[in-house]
Amino acid sequence: WSLMGSWIREHVPAGAVIASPVKEIAPFFGDRKLLEVNRAVPSPLFDMQLRDNQVEYVLTTRALNDMYSYEVTFAESRRFSFESVYKAASLRLYRVQPKPFDLPSYKSNNNSSSDSTNSRELLLQARRSLLNEQYELAIRTLTRLHTVEPSQPEPTYHLTIAYSMIGDSINASRMLQRLFTQPQSSAFVSPARLLLYAMNVLTRANSTESVQRRSSLTYEAASIYWDLGYPKRAYAFMRSALKMDSTYFVGLLWGWHYATQLGDTVQAKLYFKQLEKIDRGNAVVQQFHAMDSLTTLLRKAVSSEVRSELHLAIAQSYSIIELWEEAVDECQRALKENPFSVEAWLRIGELFDKKKKERPALFAYKRVLELDPNNVLSKSRIR
């Protein structure tokens, strides 16, 4: 801890935020801030916590024999990459870097041997299988990992997930009970329970005769999977819900959103047409229409400045319907096209203001003043 703390005091700016699953570093790193984030946090929430708290570094500790905390979330992060900057014994420090906001590729890593006994590789292989909906393969890989690391909570937790995904309530419950008995497993219990709840919701959906009730329950399960970082599974169930009831308005709204986020523009257009048939004047539907038109213009735009402005217009639509994360994503895309856009930084500050996240809002307004020292709005917001 003292070695890591010394390096941090020398190289990390005072006031910087460091995320970590443990608090032991705090007495050693001086005038920096610690954000405690448990190691089982789902990747969408991990990304949001890093961004909402303006996290600049992440400290990890050894979890399995050859694996560190957050390796799964690092691999699956949509919004950040992580550059290793220092190691001390079983501690590692990473610098947080923004990256393009696309869903990760779930294709198999050809460099990873299926015969590996390396705990890290086995877990990452299993995660790729889970995200690709290859559940039997995931169970086989996780069973091998459980043999290698029988006392660790990660294999048990992910086996609980895999069994719940195939609807095997007996084995999923058995794994959850085992998770309760393992050391340092408390962080994994809540997401495991939530995934078992989603499994039970789907069981109820399959047993009901009411089409409306079945589609509503299927939508509920899909929402849980989306929030916990299983977008393909969430989208599959959302499509299933809308096949059962094509007039389910709330489901159509989220179906459009899921399809758009996953790049399925064909299905998104079908959902949008159905939404217009049901309620063309709905405020959310109108913003969907605006975003569709802006995206069409974006595909044709050549100028970086124009593309930046179009991304900001899409961000405004997302902001109106209170999809804050997607709005910030679009502002970041605008900055990628035009790094000197005062409007983009102002919009980012306003979005974090709306989320009541003062630290990133303040950072954005200060960036505005670096680009435009006389900006009155930014000065007033900083005050």
Coordinates of N, CA, C and O in Angstrom, one line a residue, residues 104-181:
P104 N -19.5 -3.7 -27.1 CA -18.3 -4.6 -27.4 C -18.6 -5.7 -28.3 O -19.7 -6.2 -28.4
S105 N -17.5 -6.2 -29.0 CA -17.7 -7.4 -29.8 C -17.6 -8.6 -28.9 O -16.8 -8.7 -28.0
Y106 N -18.6 -9.5 -29.2 CA -18.6 -10.8 -28.4 C -18.1 -12.0 -29.2 O -18.4 -13.1 -28.8
K107 N -17.3 -11.7 -30.2 CA -16.7 -12.8 -31.0 C -15.7 -13.5 -30.2 O -15.0 -12.9 -29.3
S108 N -15.5 -14.8 -30.4 CA -14.5 -15.5 -29.7 C -13.1 -15.0 -29.9 O -12.8 -14.6 -31.1
N109 N -12.3 -15.0 -28.9 CA -10.9 -14.6 -29.1 C -10.1 -15.8 -29.5 O -9.9 -16.8 -28.8
N110 N -9.6 -15.8 -30.8 CA -8.9 -16.9 -31.3 C -7.6 -17.2 -30.6 O -7.0 -18.2 -30.8
N111 N -7.1 -16.2 -29.9 CA -5.8 -16.3 -29.2 C -6.0 -17.1 -27.9 O -5.0 -17.4 -27.2
S112 N -7.2 -17.3 -27.5 CA -7.5 -18.0 -26.2 C -7.7 -19.5 -26.4 O -8.6 -19.9 -27.2
S113 N -6.9 -20.3 -25.8 CA -7.1 -21.8 -26.0 C -8.2 -22.3 -25.1 O -8.4 -21.9 -24.0
S114 N -9.0 -23.1 -25.7 CA -10.2 -23.7 -25.0 C -9.7 -24.7 -24.0 O -10.4 -25.1 -23.1
D115 N -8.4 -25.1 -24.0 CA -7.8 -26.0 -23.1 C -7.1 -25.3 -21.9 O -6.4 -25.9 -21.1
S116 N -7.3 -24.0 -21.9 CA -6.6 -23.2 -20.9 C -7.0 -23.6 -19.5 O -8.1 -23.9 -19.2
T117 N -6.0 -23.6 -18.5 CA -6.3 -23.8 -17.1 C -6.0 -22.5 -16.4 O -6.1 -22.4 -15.2
N118 N -5.8 -21.4 -17.2 CA -5.5 -20.1 -16.6 C -6.9 -19.5 -16.2 O -7.8 -19.4 -17.0
S119 N -7.0 -19.1 -14.9 CA -8.3 -18.7 -14.4 C -8.8 -17.4 -15.1 O -10.0 -17.4 -15.4
R120 N -7.9 -16.5 -15.4 CA -8.4 -15.3 -16.1 C -8.9 -15.6 -17.5 O -10.0 -15.2 -17.8
E121 N -8.2 -16.4 -18.2 CA -8.7 -16.8 -19.6 C -10.0 -17.6 -19.5 O -10.9 -17.4 -20.3
L122 N -10.1 -18.5 -18.6 CA -11.3 -19.3 -18.4 C -12.5 -18.4 -18.2 O -13.6 -18.5 -18.7
L123 N -12.4 -17.4 -17.2 CA -13.5 -16.5 -16.9 C -13.9 -15.6 -18.1 O -15.0 -15.5 -18.4
L124 N -12.9 -15.1 -18.8 CA -13.2 -14.2 -19.9 C -13.8 -15.0 -21.1 O -14.7 -14.5 -21.7
Q125 N -13.3 -16.3 -21.3 CA -14.0 -17.1 -22.3 C -15.4 -17.4 -21.9 O -16.3 -17.3 -22.8
A126 N -15.7 -17.7 -20.6 CA -17.1 -17.9 -20.2 C -17.9 -16.7 -20.4 O -19.1 -16.8 -20.8
R127 N -17.4 -15.5 -20.1 CA -18.2 -14.3 -20.2 C -18.5 -14.1 -21.7 O -19.6 -13.7 -22.0
R128 N -17.6 -14.3 -22.6 CA -17.9 -14.2 -24.0 C -19.0 -15.1 -24.5 O -19.8 -14.7 -25.2
S129 N -18.9 -16.3 -23.9 CA -20.0 -17.3 -24.2 C -21.3 -16.8 -23.7 O -22.4 -16.9 -24.4
L130 N -21.4 -16.3 -22.5 CA -22.6 -15.8 -21.9 C -23.2 -14.7 -22.7 O -24.4 -14.6 -23.0
L131 N -22.3 -13.7 -23.1 CA -22.8 -12.6 -23.9 C -23.2 -13.0 -25.3 O -24.1 -12.3 -25.9
N132 N -22.7 -14.1 -25.8 CA -23.1 -14.6 -27.1 C -24.2 -15.6 -27.0 O -24.6 -16.2 -28.0
E133 N -24.8 -15.7 -25.8 CA -25.9 -16.6 -25.6 C -25.5 -18.1 -25.8 O -26.4 -18.9 -26.2
Q134 N -24.3 -18.5 -25.6 CA -23.8 -19.8 -25.7 C -23.7 -20.4 -24.3 O -22.6 -20.6 -23.8
Y135 N -24.8 -20.7 -23.8 CA -24.9 -21.0 -22.3 C -24.3 -22.3 -21.9 O -23.6 -22.4 -20.9
E136 N -24.5 -23.3 -22.7 CA -23.9 -24.6 -22.4 C -22.4 -24.6 -22.4 O -21.8 -25.1 -21.5
L137 N -21.9 -23.9 -23.4 CA -20.4 -23.7 -23.5 C -19.9 -22.9 -22.2 O -18.9 -23.2 -21.7
A138 N -20.7 -21.9 -21.9 CA -20.3 -21.1 -20.7 C -20.3 -22.0 -19.4 O -19.4 -21.9 -18.6
I139 N -21.3 -22.8 -19.3 CA -21.4 -23.7 -18.1 C -20.2 -24.7 -18.1 O -19.6 -24.9 -17.0
R140 N -19.8 -25.2 -19.2 CA -18.7 -26.1 -19.2 C -17.4 -25.4 -18.8 O -16.6 -25.9 -18.0
T141 N -17.2 -24.2 -19.4 CA -16.0 -23.5 -19.0 C -16.0 -23.0 -17.6 O -14.9 -23.1 -16.9
L142 N -17.1 -22.6 -17.1 CA -17.2 -22.2 -15.7 C -17.0 -23.3 -14.7 O -16.5 -23.2 -13.6
T143 N -17.5 -24.5 -15.1 CA -17.3 -25.7 -14.3 C -15.8 -26.0 -14.1 O -15.4 -26.4 -13.0
R144 N -15.1 -25.9 -15.2 CA -13.6 -26.1 -15.2 C -13.0 -25.0 -14.2 O -12.1 -25.4 -13.4
L145 N -13.4 -23.8 -14.4 CA -12.9 -22.7 -13.5 C -13.2 -23.0 -12.1 O -12.4 -22.7 -11.2
H146 N -14.4 -23.5 -11.8 CA -14.8 -23.8 -10.4 C -13.9 -24.9 -9.8 O -13.6 -24.8 -8.6
T147 N -13.5 -25.8 -10.7 CA -12.6 -26.8 -10.2 C -11.2 -26.2 -9.9 O -10.6 -26.6 -8.9
V148 N -10.8 -25.3 -10.7 CA -9.5 -24.6 -10.4 C -9.5 -23.7 -9.2 O -8.6 -23.6 -8.4
E149 N -10.7 -23.0 -9.1 CA -10.8 -22.0 -8.0 C -12.1 -22.3 -7.2 O -13.0 -21.5 -7.1
P150 N -12.1 -23.4 -6.4 CA -13.3 -23.8 -5.7 C -13.8 -22.9 -4.6 O -15.0 -22.9 -4.3
S151 N -12.9 -22.1 -4.0 CA -13.2 -21.3 -2.9 C -13.5 -19.8 -3.3 O -13.9 -19.1 -2.4
Q152 N -13.4 -19.5 -4.6 CA -13.6 -18.1 -5.0 C -15.0 -17.9 -5.4 O -15.7 -18.7 -6.0
P153 N -15.6 -16.7 -5.1 CA -17.0 -16.4 -5.5 C -17.2 -16.2 -7.0 O -18.3 -16.4 -7.4
E154 N -16.2 -15.7 -7.7 CA -16.5 -15.4 -9.2 C -17.0 -16.6 -10.0 O -18.0 -16.4 -10.7
P155 N -16.4 -17.8 -9.9 CA -16.9 -18.9 -10.7 C -18.3 -19.3 -10.2 O -19.2 -19.6 -11.1
T156 N -18.6 -19.2 -8.9 CA -19.9 -19.6 -8.4 C -21.0 -18.6 -8.9 O -22.1 -19.0 -9.3
Y157 N -20.6 -17.3 -8.8 CA -21.5 -16.3 -9.3 C -21.9 -16.4 -10.8 O -23.0 -16.4 -11.2
H158 N -20.9 -16.6 -11.6 CA -21.1 -16.7 -13.0 C -21.8 -18.0 -13.4 O -22.6 -18.1 -14.4
L159 N -21.6 -19.1 -12.6 CA -22.4 -20.3 -12.8 C -23.9 -20.1 -12.5 O -24.8 -20.6 -13.1
T160 N -24.1 -19.3 -11.4 CA -25.5 -18.9 -11.1 C -26.1 -18.2 -12.2 O -27.3 -18.5 -12.6
I161 N -25.4 -17.3 -12.9 CA -25.9 -16.6 -14.0 C -26.2 -17.5 -15.2 O -27.3 -17.5 -15.7
A162 N -25.3 -18.4 -15.5 CA -25.4 -19.3 -16.6 C -26.6 -20.2 -16.5 O -27.4 -20.4 -17.4
Y163 N -26.8 -20.8 -15.3 CA -27.9 -21.7 -15.0 C -29.2 -20.9 -15.1 O -30.2 -21.4 -15.6
S164 N -29.2 -19.7 -14.6 CA -30.5 -18.9 -14.6 C -30.8 -18.6 -16.1 O -32.0 -18.5 -16.4
M165 N -29.8 -18.4 -16.9 CA -30.1 -18.0 -18.3 C -30.8 -19.2 -19.1 O -31.5 -18.9 -20.0
I166 N -30.5 -20.4 -18.7 CA -31.1 -21.5 -19.4 C -32.4 -22.0 -18.6 O -33.0 -23.0 -19.0
G167 N -32.7 -21.3 -17.6 CA -34.0 -21.6 -16.8 C -33.8 -22.8 -15.9 O -34.8 -23.4 -15.5
D168 N -32.6 -23.1 -15.6 CA -32.3 -24.2 -14.6 C -32.4 -23.7 -13.2 O -31.3 -23.4 -12.6
S169 N -33.6 -23.6 -12.7 CA -33.7 -23.0 -11.4 C -33.1 -23.8 -10.2 O -32.6 -23.2 -9.2
I170 N -33.1 -25.1 -10.4 CA -32.5 -26.0 -9.3 C -31.0 -25.7 -9.2 O -30.5 -25.4 -8.1
N171 N -30.2 -25.8 -10.3 CA -28.8 -25.5 -10.2 C -28.5 -24.1 -10.0 O -27.5 -23.8 -9.3
A172 N -29.3 -23.1 -10.5 CA -29.1 -21.7 -10.2 C -29.2 -21.4 -8.7 O -28.4 -20.8 -8.1
S173 N -30.3 -22.0 -8.1 CA -30.5 -21.8 -6.7 C -29.4 -22.5 -5.8 O -28.9 -22.0 -4.8
R174 N -28.9 -23.6 -6.3 CA -27.9 -24.3 -5.6 C -26.6 -23.5 -5.6 O -25.9 -23.4 -4.6
M175 N -26.3 -22.9 -6.8 CA -25.1 -22.1 -6.8 C -25.2 -20.8 -6.0 O -24.3 -20.4 -5.4
L176 N -26.4 -20.3 -5.9 CA -26.6 -19.1 -5.1 C -26.4 -19.4 -3.6 O -25.8 -18.6 -2.9
Q177 N -26.9 -20.5 -3.2 CA -26.7 -21.0 -1.8 C -25.2 -21.2 -1.5 O -24.8 -20.8 -0.5
R178 N -24.5 -21.7 -2.5 CA -23.1 -21.9 -2.3 C -22.4 -20.5 -2.2 O -21.4 -20.3 -1.4
L179 N -22.9 -19.6 -3.0 CA -22.3 -18.2 -3.0 C -22.4 -17.6 -1.6 O -21.4 -16.9 -1.1
F180 N -23.5 -17.8 -0.9 CA -23.7 -17.3 0.4 C -22.6 -17.8 1.4 O -22.2 -17.1 2.3
T181 N -22.0 -18.9 1.2 CA -21.1 -19.5 2.1 C -19.6 -19.2 1.8 O -18.8 -19.5 2.6

